[in-house]
């Protein structure tokens, strides 16, 4: 019986050693193959909205092509990529844009290169934006499944602060009110009055980057019984925006007092009447 027990222990030990050896082989294989996947070409982003001032100029818009795969690091050889316009595009070549170059090379040691689109701003429609869909047709390596990019060609109008003056329908959640917008005392500012509430905002003078910031302590939303005046405060640079063509605005702000800000934010949209 003792001999049988010893033989069983020896057999078990051999099986355990074989199992560890197999695991080591798998790990060694994974180590060998890690980072050796194919190099694939794709657009850096699948979609974006590109804004252009309607000034009649032809502007160059850069949209990055990149490579992924391998160790996700630059490789020691160039990668040549060919792109085209996908038939699903609503933008028309020669009207809203031209694609003068379709072959690009990512240099050795680099990860990306910019594809160039010439945008004909005079023909863009601010209220009916067209979409350009680019496609990676081929590359000297491989092509990613994410081989298309949708670019909305959005026109914006020159900023005229006086065009924002007047009555608006302001909507917060399911509640709508009438607000009145007048010029503020500071440059590029507007005063929004909704009943007893007042908000002072500053518009970015560049309508392509139509962001809005709130002037700290510029106007009083309301009075808190314990903390005094409450005013609107900017959350982050692009949280609030304006449209210089239809003069609409989307605002998101914090309510603050002298000792700090209340939890949560207020989101209100403004449509000119």
Short mmCIF file of C-alpha atoms in Angstrom, two decimals:
data_model
loop_
_atom_site.label_atom_id
_atom_site.label_comp_id
_atom_site.label_asym_id
_atom_site.label_seq_id
_atom_site.Cartn_x
_atom_site.Cartn_y
_atom_site.Cartn_z
CA UNK A 1 0.00 0.00 0.00
CA UNK A 2 2.88 2.33 0.84
CA UNK A 3 4.48 1.77 -2.58
CA UNK A 4 1.21 2.57 -4.30
CA UNK A 5 0.94 5.80 -2.29
CA UNK A 6 4.49 6.81 -3.24
CA UNK A 7 3.84 6.06 -6.92
CA UNK A 8 0.65 8.21 -6.77
CA UNK A 9 2.54 11.14 -5.27
CA UNK A 10 5.28 10.90 -7.89
CA UNK A 11 2.69 10.80 -10.70
CA UNK A 12 0.93 13.83 -9.26
CA UNK A 13 4.21 15.72 -9.02
CA UNK A 14 5.04 14.93 -12.66
CA UNK A 15 1.58 16.13 -13.78
CA UNK A 16 2.02 19.36 -11.81
CA UNK A 17 5.43 19.98 -13.43
CA UNK A 18 3.95 19.38 -16.89
CA UNK A 19 1.12 21.86 -16.14
CA UNK A 20 3.61 24.57 -15.06
CA UNK A 21 5.68 23.88 -18.16
CA UNK A 22 2.58 24.32 -20.36
CA UNK A 23 1.72 27.62 -18.64
CA UNK A 24 5.26 28.88 -19.18
CA UNK A 25 4.98 27.99 -22.86
CA UNK A 26 1.70 29.94 -23.18
CA UNK A 27 3.16 32.94 -21.36
CA UNK A 28 6.27 32.82 -23.53
CA UNK A 29 4.07 32.68 -26.65
CA UNK A 30 2.02 35.67 -25.44
CA UNK A 31 5.21 37.56 -24.72
CA UNK A 32 6.52 36.81 -28.19
CA UNK A 33 3.29 37.82 -30.01
CA UNK A 34 2.43 40.88 -27.90
CA UNK A 35 2.77 44.08 -29.93
CA UNK A 36 3.18 42.18 -33.20
CA UNK A 37 -0.31 42.90 -34.55
CA UNK A 38 -0.91 44.58 -37.91
CA UNK A 39 -0.35 48.30 -38.48
CA UNK A 40 -3.65 49.86 -39.56
CA UNK A 41 -4.52 53.27 -41.03
CA UNK A 42 -7.60 55.22 -39.98
CA UNK A 43 -8.86 58.73 -39.28
CA UNK A 44 -8.08 60.07 -35.83
CA UNK A 45 -11.78 60.86 -35.21
CA UNK A 46 -14.88 59.22 -36.67
CA UNK A 47 -16.86 62.47 -36.85
CA UNK A 48 -16.67 66.19 -36.13
CA UNK A 49 -18.37 69.51 -36.86
CA UNK A 50 -16.08 72.00 -38.57
CA UNK A 51 -17.18 75.63 -38.37
CA UNK A 52 -16.27 78.25 -40.97
CA UNK A 53 -16.97 81.96 -41.10
CA UNK A 54 -19.00 82.83 -44.19
CA UNK A 55 -16.46 85.34 -45.52
CA UNK A 56 -16.18 84.09 -49.10
CA UNK A 57 -12.67 82.76 -48.63
CA UNK A 58 -11.44 79.25 -49.43
CA UNK A 59 -10.13 77.79 -46.20
CA UNK A 60 -7.89 74.76 -45.69
CA UNK A 61 -9.26 72.30 -43.17
CA UNK A 62 -6.89 69.68 -41.75
CA UNK A 63 -8.21 66.30 -40.65
CA UNK A 64 -5.64 63.90 -39.15
CA UNK A 65 -4.92 60.42 -40.47
CA UNK A 66 -3.18 58.08 -38.05
CA UNK A 67 -1.86 54.56 -37.62
CA UNK A 68 -2.75 52.12 -34.86
CA UNK A 69 -1.64 48.60 -33.94
CA UNK A 70 1.70 47.01 -33.24
CA UNK A 71 2.95 48.63 -30.04
CA UNK A 72 0.89 51.78 -30.83
CA UNK A 73 4.19 53.55 -31.31
CA UNK A 74 5.87 55.07 -34.39
CA UNK A 75 7.45 52.59 -36.76
CA UNK A 76 10.74 52.85 -38.65
CA UNK A 77 9.23 53.03 -42.11
CA UNK A 78 6.83 55.41 -43.89
CA UNK A 79 3.16 54.52 -44.37
CA UNK A 80 1.42 55.68 -47.54
CA UNK A 81 -2.36 56.18 -47.32
CA UNK A 82 -4.90 56.84 -50.06
CA UNK A 83 -8.26 58.45 -49.26
CA UNK A 84 -11.41 59.21 -51.24
CA UNK A 85 -14.83 60.80 -50.82
CA UNK A 86 -17.53 58.33 -49.83
CA UNK A 87 -20.77 58.39 -51.90
CA UNK A 88 -22.77 58.99 -48.71
CA UNK A 89 -21.48 62.59 -48.62
CA UNK A 90 -24.08 65.34 -48.99
CA UNK A 91 -21.42 67.97 -49.65
CA UNK A 92 -20.66 68.38 -53.37
CA UNK A 93 -17.15 68.58 -54.79
CA UNK A 94 -16.54 71.96 -56.40
CA UNK A 95 -19.43 73.54 -54.50
CA UNK A 96 -18.79 73.17 -50.77
CA UNK A 97 -15.28 71.71 -50.97
CA UNK A 98 -12.47 70.36 -53.13
CA UNK A 99 -10.17 67.44 -52.32
CA UNK A 100 -7.04 68.26 -54.29
CA UNK A 101 -4.80 65.60 -52.77
CA UNK A 102 -5.76 62.00 -52.02
CA UNK A 103 -2.44 60.32 -51.20
CA UNK A 104 -0.53 61.06 -48.00
CA UNK A 105 2.53 59.62 -46.31
CA UNK A 106 3.11 59.29 -42.59
CA UNK A 107 6.90 59.63 -42.26
CA UNK A 108 8.94 57.00 -40.46
CA UNK A 109 8.99 57.78 -36.75
CA UNK A 110 5.65 59.60 -36.90
CA UNK A 111 2.10 58.51 -36.05
CA UNK A 112 -0.08 60.86 -38.11
CA UNK A 113 -0.41 63.23 -41.04
CA UNK A 114 -3.08 65.80 -41.93
CA UNK A 115 -5.43 65.27 -44.85
CA UNK A 116 -6.32 68.64 -46.41
CA UNK A 117 -9.78 69.72 -47.52
CA UNK A 118 -10.34 73.05 -49.28
CA UNK A 119 -13.63 74.47 -48.00
CA UNK A 120 -15.53 76.98 -50.18
CA UNK A 121 -17.09 79.08 -47.42
CA UNK A 122 -19.21 81.26 -49.74
CA UNK A 123 -21.35 78.23 -50.65
CA UNK A 124 -21.92 76.86 -47.16
CA UNK A 125 -25.46 77.03 -45.76
CA UNK A 126 -25.63 77.96 -42.09
CA UNK A 127 -29.11 76.39 -41.70
CA UNK A 128 -28.57 73.33 -43.90
CA UNK A 129 -25.04 72.13 -43.23
CA UNK A 130 -23.66 69.53 -45.62
CA UNK A 131 -21.59 66.54 -44.58
CA UNK A 132 -18.34 65.43 -46.19
CA UNK A 133 -17.56 61.74 -45.64
CA UNK A 134 -13.93 60.76 -46.19
CA UNK A 135 -12.79 57.17 -46.58
CA UNK A 136 -9.43 55.42 -46.25
CA UNK A 137 -9.22 53.40 -49.45
CA UNK A 138 -5.84 51.74 -48.94
CA UNK A 139 -2.51 51.97 -47.18
CA UNK A 140 0.93 50.43 -47.55
CA UNK A 141 0.15 48.57 -44.31
CA UNK A 142 -3.46 47.73 -43.45
CA UNK A 143 -6.78 49.59 -43.19
CA UNK A 144 -8.77 49.81 -39.96
CA UNK A 145 -12.46 48.92 -39.75
CA UNK A 146 -12.94 52.56 -38.73
CA UNK A 147 -12.00 53.81 -42.17
CA UNK A 148 -14.55 56.62 -42.56
CA UNK A 149 -14.83 60.13 -41.11
CA UNK A 150 -17.91 62.37 -41.20
CA UNK A 151 -17.19 66.12 -41.30
CA UNK A 152 -20.14 68.49 -40.97
CA UNK A 153 -19.29 71.71 -42.83
CA UNK A 154 -21.06 74.29 -40.68
CA UNK A 155 -21.18 77.95 -41.69
CA UNK A 156 -21.27 80.67 -39.07
CA UNK A 157 -22.18 84.30 -39.58
CA UNK A 158 -20.09 87.35 -38.60
CA UNK A 159 -20.85 88.44 -35.05
CA UNK A 160 -23.12 91.46 -34.70
CA UNK A 161 -23.85 92.04 -31.03
CA UNK A 162 -26.82 94.30 -31.80
CA UNK A 163 -28.56 91.47 -33.64
CA UNK A 164 -28.93 89.65 -30.30
CA UNK A 165 -31.03 92.43 -28.76
CA UNK A 166 -34.73 91.81 -28.23
CA UNK A 167 -37.17 89.31 -26.75
CA UNK A 168 -36.38 85.60 -26.39
CA UNK A 169 -38.18 82.47 -25.32
CA UNK A 170 -36.01 80.96 -22.59
CA UNK A 171 -36.58 77.31 -21.70
CA UNK A 172 -35.31 75.54 -18.60
CA UNK A 173 -36.47 71.94 -18.41
CA UNK A 174 -40.18 72.02 -19.23
CA UNK A 175 -40.66 75.64 -18.16
CA UNK A 176 -40.59 78.48 -20.73
CA UNK A 177 -40.50 82.23 -20.05
CA UNK A 178 -39.89 85.45 -21.93
CA UNK A 179 -36.46 87.03 -21.51
CA UNK A 180 -35.21 90.41 -22.70
CA UNK A 181 -31.63 90.88 -23.92
CA UNK A 182 -29.94 94.29 -23.91
CA UNK A 183 -26.35 95.44 -24.31
CA UNK A 184 -24.08 95.12 -21.28
CA UNK A 185 -21.83 97.88 -20.04
CA UNK A 186 -18.63 95.98 -20.89
CA UNK A 187 -17.34 95.09 -24.40
CA UNK A 188 -18.99 92.02 -26.01
CA UNK A 189 -21.43 91.62 -23.12
CA UNK A 190 -25.18 91.11 -23.06
CA UNK A 191 -27.56 91.50 -20.14
CA UNK A 192 -30.30 88.87 -19.93
CA UNK A 193 -33.35 89.83 -17.88
CA UNK A 194 -36.01 87.24 -17.03
CA UNK A 195 -38.50 88.75 -14.61
CA UNK A 196 -36.42 89.78 -11.58
CA UNK A 197 -33.45 87.60 -12.59
CA UNK A 198 -30.46 89.11 -14.37
CA UNK A 199 -27.44 87.42 -15.98
CA UNK A 200 -24.47 89.18 -17.56
CA UNK A 201 -22.69 87.17 -20.26
CA UNK A 202 -19.68 87.79 -22.49
CA UNK A 203 -19.60 86.44 -26.05
CA UNK A 204 -16.37 85.20 -27.58
CA UNK A 205 -15.72 87.72 -30.40
CA UNK A 206 -14.74 84.86 -32.73
CA UNK A 207 -18.05 83.32 -33.93
CA UNK A 208 -16.25 80.18 -35.11
CA UNK A 209 -15.59 79.55 -31.42
CA UNK A 210 -18.95 80.83 -30.26
CA UNK A 211 -18.50 80.27 -26.55
CA UNK A 212 -20.09 82.24 -23.74
CA UNK A 213 -18.70 83.08 -20.31
CA UNK A 214 -20.49 84.62 -17.36
CA UNK A 215 -19.23 87.88 -15.87
CA UNK A 216 -18.55 87.14 -12.16
CA UNK A 217 -20.89 89.14 -9.93
CA UNK A 218 -21.95 91.06 -13.05
CA UNK A 219 -25.68 90.70 -12.36
CA UNK A 220 -27.88 89.23 -9.64
CA UNK A 221 -30.02 86.17 -10.27
CA UNK A 222 -31.75 86.45 -6.92
CA UNK A 223 -31.15 87.15 -3.23
CA UNK A 224 -30.54 84.33 -0.77
CA UNK A 225 -31.96 85.05 2.72
CA UNK A 226 -28.74 83.96 4.44
CA UNK A 227 -25.95 84.35 1.86
CA UNK A 228 -26.99 87.42 -0.08
CA UNK A 229 -26.70 87.89 -3.87
CA UNK A 230 -26.69 84.83 -6.14
CA UNK A 231 -25.03 85.14 -9.56
CA UNK A 232 -24.36 82.86 -12.56
CA UNK A 233 -20.82 81.47 -12.90
CA UNK A 234 -19.03 79.77 -15.80
CA UNK A 235 -18.58 75.99 -15.49
CA UNK A 236 -15.99 75.49 -18.23
CA UNK A 237 -14.94 77.25 -21.43
CA UNK A 238 -17.27 75.49 -23.89
CA UNK A 239 -20.25 74.71 -21.65
CA UNK A 240 -22.26 77.66 -23.04
CA UNK A 241 -22.46 78.62 -26.72
CA UNK A 242 -24.13 80.99 -29.17
CA UNK A 243 -25.13 80.81 -32.84
CA UNK A 244 -24.30 84.03 -34.70
CA UNK A 245 -26.70 83.23 -37.57
CA UNK A 246 -30.01 82.74 -35.72
CA UNK A 247 -28.87 84.41 -32.45
CA UNK A 248 -29.82 81.38 -30.37
CA UNK A 249 -27.94 80.53 -27.18
CA UNK A 250 -27.49 77.54 -24.89
CA UNK A 251 -26.36 78.40 -21.38
CA UNK A 252 -25.20 76.17 -18.55
CA UNK A 253 -24.02 77.72 -15.32
CA UNK A 254 -23.53 77.30 -11.59
CA UNK A 255 -25.30 79.47 -9.02
CA UNK A 256 -22.79 81.01 -6.63
CA UNK A 257 -22.72 83.25 -3.55
CA UNK A 258 -19.86 84.87 -1.67
CA UNK A 259 -18.90 81.73 0.25
CA UNK A 260 -19.17 79.23 -2.62
CA UNK A 261 -21.44 77.62 -5.21
CA UNK A 262 -24.58 75.53 -4.94
CA UNK A 263 -24.60 71.92 -6.16
CA UNK A 264 -25.87 71.17 -9.66
CA UNK A 265 -26.10 73.36 -12.75
CA UNK A 266 -28.83 75.25 -14.61
CA UNK A 267 -29.31 74.66 -18.36
CA UNK A 268 -31.36 77.18 -20.34
CA UNK A 269 -31.86 77.59 -24.09
CA UNK A 270 -32.72 80.96 -25.69
CA UNK A 271 -34.57 81.32 -29.01
CA UNK A 272 -35.20 84.77 -30.41
CA UNK A 273 -38.86 85.67 -30.87
#
